[in-house]
Short mmCIF file of C-alpha atoms and ligand atoms in Angstrom, two decimals:
data_model
loop_
_atom_site.label_atom_id
_atom_site.label_comp_id
_atom_site.label_asym_id
_atom_site.label_seq_id
_atom_site.Cartn_x
_atom_site.Cartn_y
_atom_site.Cartn_z
CA MET H 1 5.22 -32.76 2.76
CA ILE H 2 6.08 -29.06 2.84
CA GLN H 3 6.79 -27.74 6.32
CA ARG H 4 4.68 -24.59 6.74
CA ILE H 5 6.30 -21.63 8.47
CA ALA H 6 3.04 -19.75 9.06
CA THR H 7 1.98 -21.72 12.14
CA PRO H 8 2.81 -21.02 15.80
CA SER H 9 5.00 -24.14 15.99
CA GLY H 10 6.61 -23.59 12.57
CA THR H 11 7.60 -20.02 13.45
CA LYS H 12 8.80 -20.99 16.94
CA ALA H 13 10.99 -23.73 15.45
CA VAL H 14 12.60 -21.34 12.95
CA LEU H 15 13.22 -18.63 15.58
CA GLU H 16 14.78 -21.18 17.95
CA LYS H 17 16.88 -22.84 15.27
CA TYR H 18 18.52 -19.53 14.30
CA ASP H 19 18.43 -18.01 17.78
CA LEU H 20 16.32 -15.11 16.50
CA TYR H 21 13.88 -12.68 18.06
CA ALA H 22 11.47 -10.27 16.35
CA LYS H 23 12.98 -6.79 15.97
CA LYS H 24 10.51 -4.05 16.84
CA ASN H 25 12.38 -1.34 14.96
CA TYR H 26 11.93 -3.29 11.70
CA GLY H 27 8.21 -3.75 12.37
CA GLN H 28 8.56 -7.52 12.69
CA ASN H 29 5.30 -9.32 13.42
CA PHE H 30 5.34 -12.76 11.85
CA LEU H 31 2.15 -14.33 10.49
CA VAL H 32 1.32 -17.66 12.13
CA GLU H 33 -1.97 -18.55 10.44
CA CYS H 34 -1.76 -20.44 7.14
CA GLY H 35 -5.35 -19.61 6.11
CA ILE H 36 -4.64 -15.86 6.09
CA VAL H 37 -1.31 -16.26 4.36
CA GLU H 38 -2.84 -18.42 1.67
CA LYS H 39 -5.63 -15.89 1.14
CA ILE H 40 -3.14 -13.04 0.67
CA ALA H 41 -1.09 -15.09 -1.78
CA ARG H 42 -4.15 -16.15 -3.78
CA HIS H 43 -5.34 -12.57 -4.10
CA ALA H 44 -1.88 -11.24 -4.90
CA VAL H 45 -1.17 -13.64 -7.76
CA ILE H 46 -3.71 -12.35 -10.27
CA SER H 47 -2.81 -14.52 -13.27
CA ASP H 48 -0.95 -17.67 -14.27
CA HIS H 49 2.02 -15.59 -15.48
CA CYS H 50 2.80 -13.44 -12.46
CA ALA H 51 6.06 -12.21 -10.98
CA VAL H 52 5.75 -11.10 -7.38
CA ILE H 53 7.76 -8.39 -5.67
CA GLU H 54 7.56 -9.15 -1.94
CA ILE H 55 8.48 -6.50 0.63
CA GLY H 56 9.79 -7.83 3.93
CA PRO H 57 9.63 -11.65 3.64
CA GLY H 58 10.63 -12.07 7.31
CA ILE H 59 11.29 -15.78 7.79
CA GLY H 60 9.37 -16.71 4.62
CA ALA H 61 5.81 -17.46 5.79
CA LEU H 62 4.07 -15.71 2.89
CA THR H 63 6.98 -16.24 0.50
CA GLN H 64 6.45 -20.03 0.53
CA TYR H 65 2.92 -19.65 -0.83
CA LEU H 66 3.92 -16.96 -3.32
CA CYS H 67 6.62 -19.24 -4.72
CA GLU H 68 4.02 -21.94 -5.20
CA TYR H 69 1.47 -19.74 -6.99
CA ALA H 70 3.69 -17.40 -9.04
CA GLN H 71 6.28 -17.94 -11.76
CA LYS H 72 8.86 -15.75 -10.03
CA VAL H 73 9.26 -14.11 -6.61
CA ILE H 74 11.78 -11.37 -5.79
CA ALA H 75 11.82 -10.51 -2.09
CA PHE H 76 13.43 -7.45 -0.50
CA GLU H 77 14.46 -7.77 3.15
CA ILE H 78 16.34 -5.21 5.25
CA ASP H 79 17.26 -7.38 8.26
CA GLN H 80 20.63 -8.99 7.44
CA ARG H 81 20.10 -11.68 10.12
CA LEU H 82 17.38 -13.20 7.94
CA GLU H 83 19.49 -13.90 4.85
CA PRO H 84 20.59 -17.46 5.82
CA VAL H 85 17.13 -18.21 7.27
CA LEU H 86 15.35 -17.27 4.05
CA ASN H 87 17.86 -19.05 1.85
CA ASP H 88 17.39 -22.24 3.91
CA ASN H 89 13.63 -22.01 4.30
CA LEU H 90 13.04 -21.39 0.59
CA SER H 91 15.72 -23.69 -0.81
CA ASP H 92 13.05 -25.94 -2.38
CA TYR H 93 11.95 -23.15 -4.75
CA ASP H 94 14.06 -22.31 -7.79
CA ASN H 95 11.87 -19.31 -8.69
CA PHE H 96 12.91 -17.33 -5.57
CA THR H 97 15.39 -14.44 -5.51
CA LEU H 98 16.37 -12.66 -2.31
CA VAL H 99 17.63 -9.07 -2.29
CA MET H 100 18.99 -7.94 1.08
CA GLU H 101 18.24 -4.23 0.73
CA ASP H 102 16.03 -1.50 2.09
CA PHE H 103 12.98 -1.45 -0.18
CA LEU H 104 12.68 2.33 0.16
CA THR H 105 16.03 2.96 -1.49
CA VAL H 106 16.31 0.04 -3.92
CA ASP H 107 16.48 0.72 -7.68
CA LEU H 108 13.11 -0.84 -8.43
CA LYS H 109 13.32 -0.41 -12.21
CA LYS H 110 16.36 -2.69 -12.31
CA TYR H 111 14.20 -5.53 -10.99
CA VAL H 112 10.79 -4.75 -12.48
CA ASN H 113 11.80 -3.96 -16.09
CA PRO H 114 13.17 -7.42 -17.00
CA LEU H 115 10.04 -9.07 -15.55
CA TYR H 116 7.77 -6.71 -17.44
CA GLU H 117 9.74 -7.19 -20.67
CA ALA H 118 9.50 -10.97 -20.24
CA GLY H 119 5.71 -10.54 -20.47
CA LEU H 120 5.04 -11.33 -16.81
CA ASP H 121 2.34 -9.56 -14.79
CA VAL H 122 4.33 -7.77 -12.08
CA VAL H 123 2.48 -7.60 -8.75
CA VAL H 124 3.41 -6.64 -5.20
CA ALA H 125 2.56 -8.65 -2.08
CA ALA H 126 3.48 -7.94 1.52
CA ASN H 127 2.67 -8.05 5.15
CA LEU H 128 4.04 -4.53 5.40
CA PRO H 129 6.32 -3.23 8.14
CA TYR H 130 3.75 -0.85 9.65
CA TYR H 131 6.16 1.95 10.52
CA ILE H 132 6.68 2.66 6.80
CA THR H 133 3.35 1.66 5.21
CA THR H 134 2.64 5.05 3.62
CA PRO H 135 6.15 5.73 2.23
CA ILE H 136 6.22 2.24 0.69
CA LEU H 137 2.80 2.64 -0.89
CA PHE H 138 3.56 6.10 -2.24
CA ARG H 139 6.79 4.77 -3.73
CA LEU H 140 4.75 2.09 -5.51
CA PHE H 141 2.05 4.54 -6.61
CA GLU H 142 4.70 6.81 -8.10
CA TYR H 143 6.30 3.85 -9.82
CA GLY H 144 3.09 3.51 -11.79
CA ASP H 145 1.17 1.00 -13.74
CA ASP H 146 3.94 -1.38 -14.83
CA ILE H 147 2.77 -2.91 -11.55
CA LYS H 148 -0.57 -4.63 -12.12
CA ALA H 149 -1.75 -5.03 -8.51
CA ILE H 150 -0.53 -4.31 -4.98
CA THR H 151 -1.92 -6.64 -2.31
CA VAL H 152 -0.74 -5.67 1.15
CA MET H 153 -1.53 -6.01 4.82
CA MET H 154 -1.39 -2.95 7.05
CA GLN H 155 -2.80 -1.60 10.30
CA LYS H 156 -6.60 -1.65 10.04
CA GLU H 157 -7.01 2.03 10.83
CA VAL H 158 -4.59 2.96 8.04
CA ALA H 159 -6.41 0.62 5.64
CA ASP H 160 -9.67 2.34 6.62
CA ARG H 161 -8.23 5.69 5.54
CA PHE H 162 -6.92 4.40 2.21
CA SER H 163 -10.24 2.78 1.35
CA ALA H 164 -12.74 5.23 2.94
CA GLU H 165 -15.63 6.43 0.82
CA THR H 166 -17.16 9.92 0.70
CA ASN H 167 -18.83 10.93 4.01
CA ALA H 168 -17.16 8.14 5.99
CA LYS H 169 -15.41 9.27 9.18
CA ASP H 170 -12.01 8.16 7.84
CA TYR H 171 -12.40 9.85 4.43
CA ASN H 172 -9.56 12.36 4.06
CA ALA H 173 -6.97 13.72 1.63
CA LEU H 174 -5.11 10.38 1.64
CA SER H 175 -8.30 8.57 0.53
CA VAL H 176 -8.88 11.01 -2.34
CA ILE H 177 -5.27 11.02 -3.53
CA THR H 178 -5.06 7.21 -3.38
CA GLN H 179 -8.37 6.67 -5.12
CA TYR H 180 -7.38 9.16 -7.82
CA ARG H 181 -4.60 6.74 -8.75
CA CYS H 182 -6.03 3.34 -7.83
CA GLU H 183 -9.13 1.24 -7.42
CA VAL H 184 -8.95 0.08 -3.81
CA GLN H 185 -10.48 -3.25 -2.77
CA ARG H 186 -10.79 -4.47 0.82
CA VAL H 187 -9.69 -8.12 0.84
CA CYS H 188 -10.12 -9.03 4.52
CA LYS H 189 -9.69 -7.98 8.14
CA VAL H 190 -7.03 -9.76 10.15
CA PRO H 191 -7.15 -10.07 13.96
CA ALA H 192 -4.05 -9.32 16.04
CA ASN H 193 -3.84 -12.88 17.39
CA VAL H 194 -2.53 -14.39 14.12
CA PHE H 195 0.85 -12.69 14.56
CA GLN H 196 3.90 -13.44 16.63
CA PRO H 197 4.55 -11.26 18.53
CA LYS H 198 0.95 -10.08 18.78
CA PRO H 199 0.60 -6.37 17.79
CA LYS H 200 -1.62 -3.96 19.73
CA VAL H 201 -3.94 -3.35 16.76
CA ASP H 202 -5.91 -5.32 14.18
CA SER H 203 -4.85 -5.39 10.54
CA ALA H 204 -6.49 -5.49 7.13
CA VAL H 205 -5.49 -6.51 3.63
CA LEU H 206 -6.13 -4.16 0.72
CA GLN H 207 -5.61 -4.57 -2.99
CA PHE H 208 -4.73 -1.55 -5.15
CA ARG H 209 -4.99 -1.58 -8.93
CA PHE H 210 -4.00 1.41 -11.02
CA ARG H 211 -6.89 3.16 -12.74
CA THR H 212 -6.74 3.45 -16.50
CA ASP H 213 -9.08 6.47 -16.61
CA THR H 214 -6.99 8.84 -14.48
CA PRO H 215 -7.43 12.43 -15.77
CA LEU H 216 -4.27 14.05 -17.12
CA ILE H 217 -3.49 16.70 -14.54
CA ASP H 218 -0.54 18.14 -12.68
CA GLU H 219 -0.56 15.70 -9.79
CA ALA H 220 1.50 17.79 -7.38
CA ALA H 221 -0.87 20.75 -7.79
CA PHE H 222 -3.94 18.52 -7.52
CA PHE H 223 -2.70 16.79 -4.36
CA GLU H 224 -1.91 20.14 -2.74
CA LEU H 225 -5.41 21.40 -3.53
CA VAL H 226 -7.00 18.28 -2.02
CA LYS H 227 -4.88 18.52 1.15
CA GLU H 228 -5.76 22.18 1.59
CA CYS H 229 -9.49 21.49 1.19
CA PHE H 230 -9.24 19.03 4.11
CA ARG H 231 -6.98 21.28 6.20
CA GLN H 232 -9.61 21.88 8.91
CA ARG H 233 -12.31 19.23 8.75
CA ARG H 234 -14.93 21.25 10.56
CA LYS H 235 -14.62 24.24 8.27
CA THR H 236 -16.65 24.63 5.08
CA ILE H 237 -14.98 24.12 1.74
CA LEU H 238 -15.35 27.87 1.15
CA ASN H 239 -13.27 28.64 4.25
CA ASN H 240 -10.54 26.07 3.63
CA TYR H 241 -10.31 26.70 -0.10
CA GLY H 242 -10.57 30.47 0.40
CA GLU H 243 -7.64 30.41 2.84
CA TYR H 244 -5.64 28.32 0.38
CA LEU H 245 -6.25 30.80 -2.45
CA GLY H 246 -5.87 33.78 -0.11
CA ASN H 247 -9.07 35.18 -1.64
CA LYS H 248 -12.46 34.06 -0.34
CA GLU H 249 -14.44 35.86 -3.03
CA LYS H 250 -12.51 34.22 -5.84
CA ALA H 251 -12.81 30.86 -4.04
CA GLY H 252 -16.61 31.28 -3.97
CA GLU H 253 -16.71 32.01 -7.70
CA ILE H 254 -14.57 28.99 -8.58
CA LEU H 255 -16.62 26.70 -6.33
CA THR H 256 -19.87 27.87 -7.90
CA LYS H 257 -18.46 27.39 -11.40
CA ALA H 258 -17.35 23.89 -10.38
CA GLU H 259 -20.90 23.22 -9.11
CA ILE H 260 -19.74 22.68 -5.52
CA LEU H 261 -21.80 24.10 -2.66
CA PRO H 262 -19.62 26.61 -0.74
CA THR H 263 -21.24 25.39 2.50
CA ALA H 264 -20.24 21.77 1.86
CA ARG H 265 -17.37 20.15 3.73
CA ALA H 266 -14.46 18.41 2.00
CA GLN H 267 -15.49 15.04 3.41
CA SER H 268 -18.78 15.17 1.46
CA LEU H 269 -17.06 15.69 -1.90
CA GLU H 270 -16.41 12.91 -4.41
CA LEU H 271 -13.13 12.48 -6.25
CA SER H 272 -14.85 13.86 -9.38
CA ASP H 273 -15.74 17.07 -7.45
CA PHE H 274 -12.08 17.65 -6.56
CA VAL H 275 -11.05 17.03 -10.17
CA ARG H 276 -13.66 19.55 -11.38
CA LEU H 277 -12.49 22.09 -8.82
CA TYR H 278 -8.92 21.64 -10.04
CA GLU H 279 -10.02 21.97 -13.67
CA VAL H 280 -11.95 25.19 -13.04
CA GLN H 281 -9.12 26.67 -10.97
CA TYR H 282 -6.55 25.91 -13.67
CA GLU H 283 -9.06 26.67 -16.49
CA ARG H 284 -8.70 23.33 -18.19
N1 SAM N 1 6.36 -11.39 5.62
C1 SAM N 1 6.62 -11.82 6.97
C2 SAM N 1 5.35 -12.37 7.60
O1 SAM N 1 4.27 -12.07 7.06
O2 SAM N 1 5.43 -13.10 8.57
C3 SAM N 1 7.19 -10.69 7.85
C4 SAM N 1 6.36 -9.41 7.88
S1 SAM N 1 6.92 -8.23 9.08
C5 SAM N 1 5.41 -7.40 9.45
C6 SAM N 1 7.73 -6.97 8.09
C7 SAM N 1 9.04 -7.39 7.44
O3 SAM N 1 9.56 -6.28 6.70
C8 SAM N 1 10.14 -7.78 8.41
O4 SAM N 1 10.78 -8.96 7.94
C9 SAM N 1 11.14 -6.62 8.38
O5 SAM N 1 12.46 -6.97 8.68
C10 SAM N 1 10.97 -6.15 6.93
N2 SAM N 1 11.33 -4.75 6.68
C11 SAM N 1 11.21 -3.69 7.53
N3 SAM N 1 11.62 -2.57 6.93
C12 SAM N 1 12.02 -2.91 5.66
C13 SAM N 1 12.53 -2.18 4.56
N4 SAM N 1 12.75 -0.87 4.64
N5 SAM N 1 12.85 -2.86 3.42
C14 SAM N 1 12.64 -4.20 3.35
N6 SAM N 1 12.14 -4.94 4.36
C15 SAM N 1 11.83 -4.31 5.50
#
């Protein structure tokens, strides 16, 4: 029978065997609840011909399940202490490749292209190191739609921002920019007590899938416009947008043409409103 790592006793045994402790500066909180790990893996592996890119395998709790459900798993781990641990713990799986590198600087194309060319659905799965959740996700978003789905755990309050809908208290520029690129699905909430060591906050799992109907626009300019519209949440869109343009009168004209009420606030606008505003401003 396979020895599961994602249990309190399984994790304790591995840490003791290798004389390891969780490193805070690498965001190490190991999952010790098989049910949650299995759920993440099942969601992440979206077809019967999937290759998974895992970020931060730790001691291999999630990796075990991914290796069982997917055709291929390539895991990127920064903590050099974990190399022998992962190689031992996953020695039963011949579809596992370990890359001991910082995911933020790795040449991702080198790994993704051959998988994509082999006709595999490339997906990402991770219990993310929380200190670099946003840089990792933006790296993946910029990488684009060769990646079919990104299923990741993060701090719940960050997940709330990524997935917030119009008028919600967490709806902000990050929500709009993310939802411009991806459909965001909330998979589940995860309580703090299923980790070792236990973090101070709860977590949540989200799945991102790239949209196929994204309008063709200059993304840098669009993202700047969205951020500026949210600059001061309490101010009206006319005030924020007017300050951004440096011309309140012109801002009023563009807003009216884009059919946006000047007295509205950014948090009440839909993604399609921001796209229209961009299109009117740039006369597209
Ligand atoms: N996947 C394991 C689990 O669920 O139990 C561990 C998750 S732990 C929250 C985050 C993992 O990411 C740690 O193993 C940590 O060493 C690794 N990590 C942190 N920064 C990294 C980076 N820049 N590149 C790759 N891995 C990183």
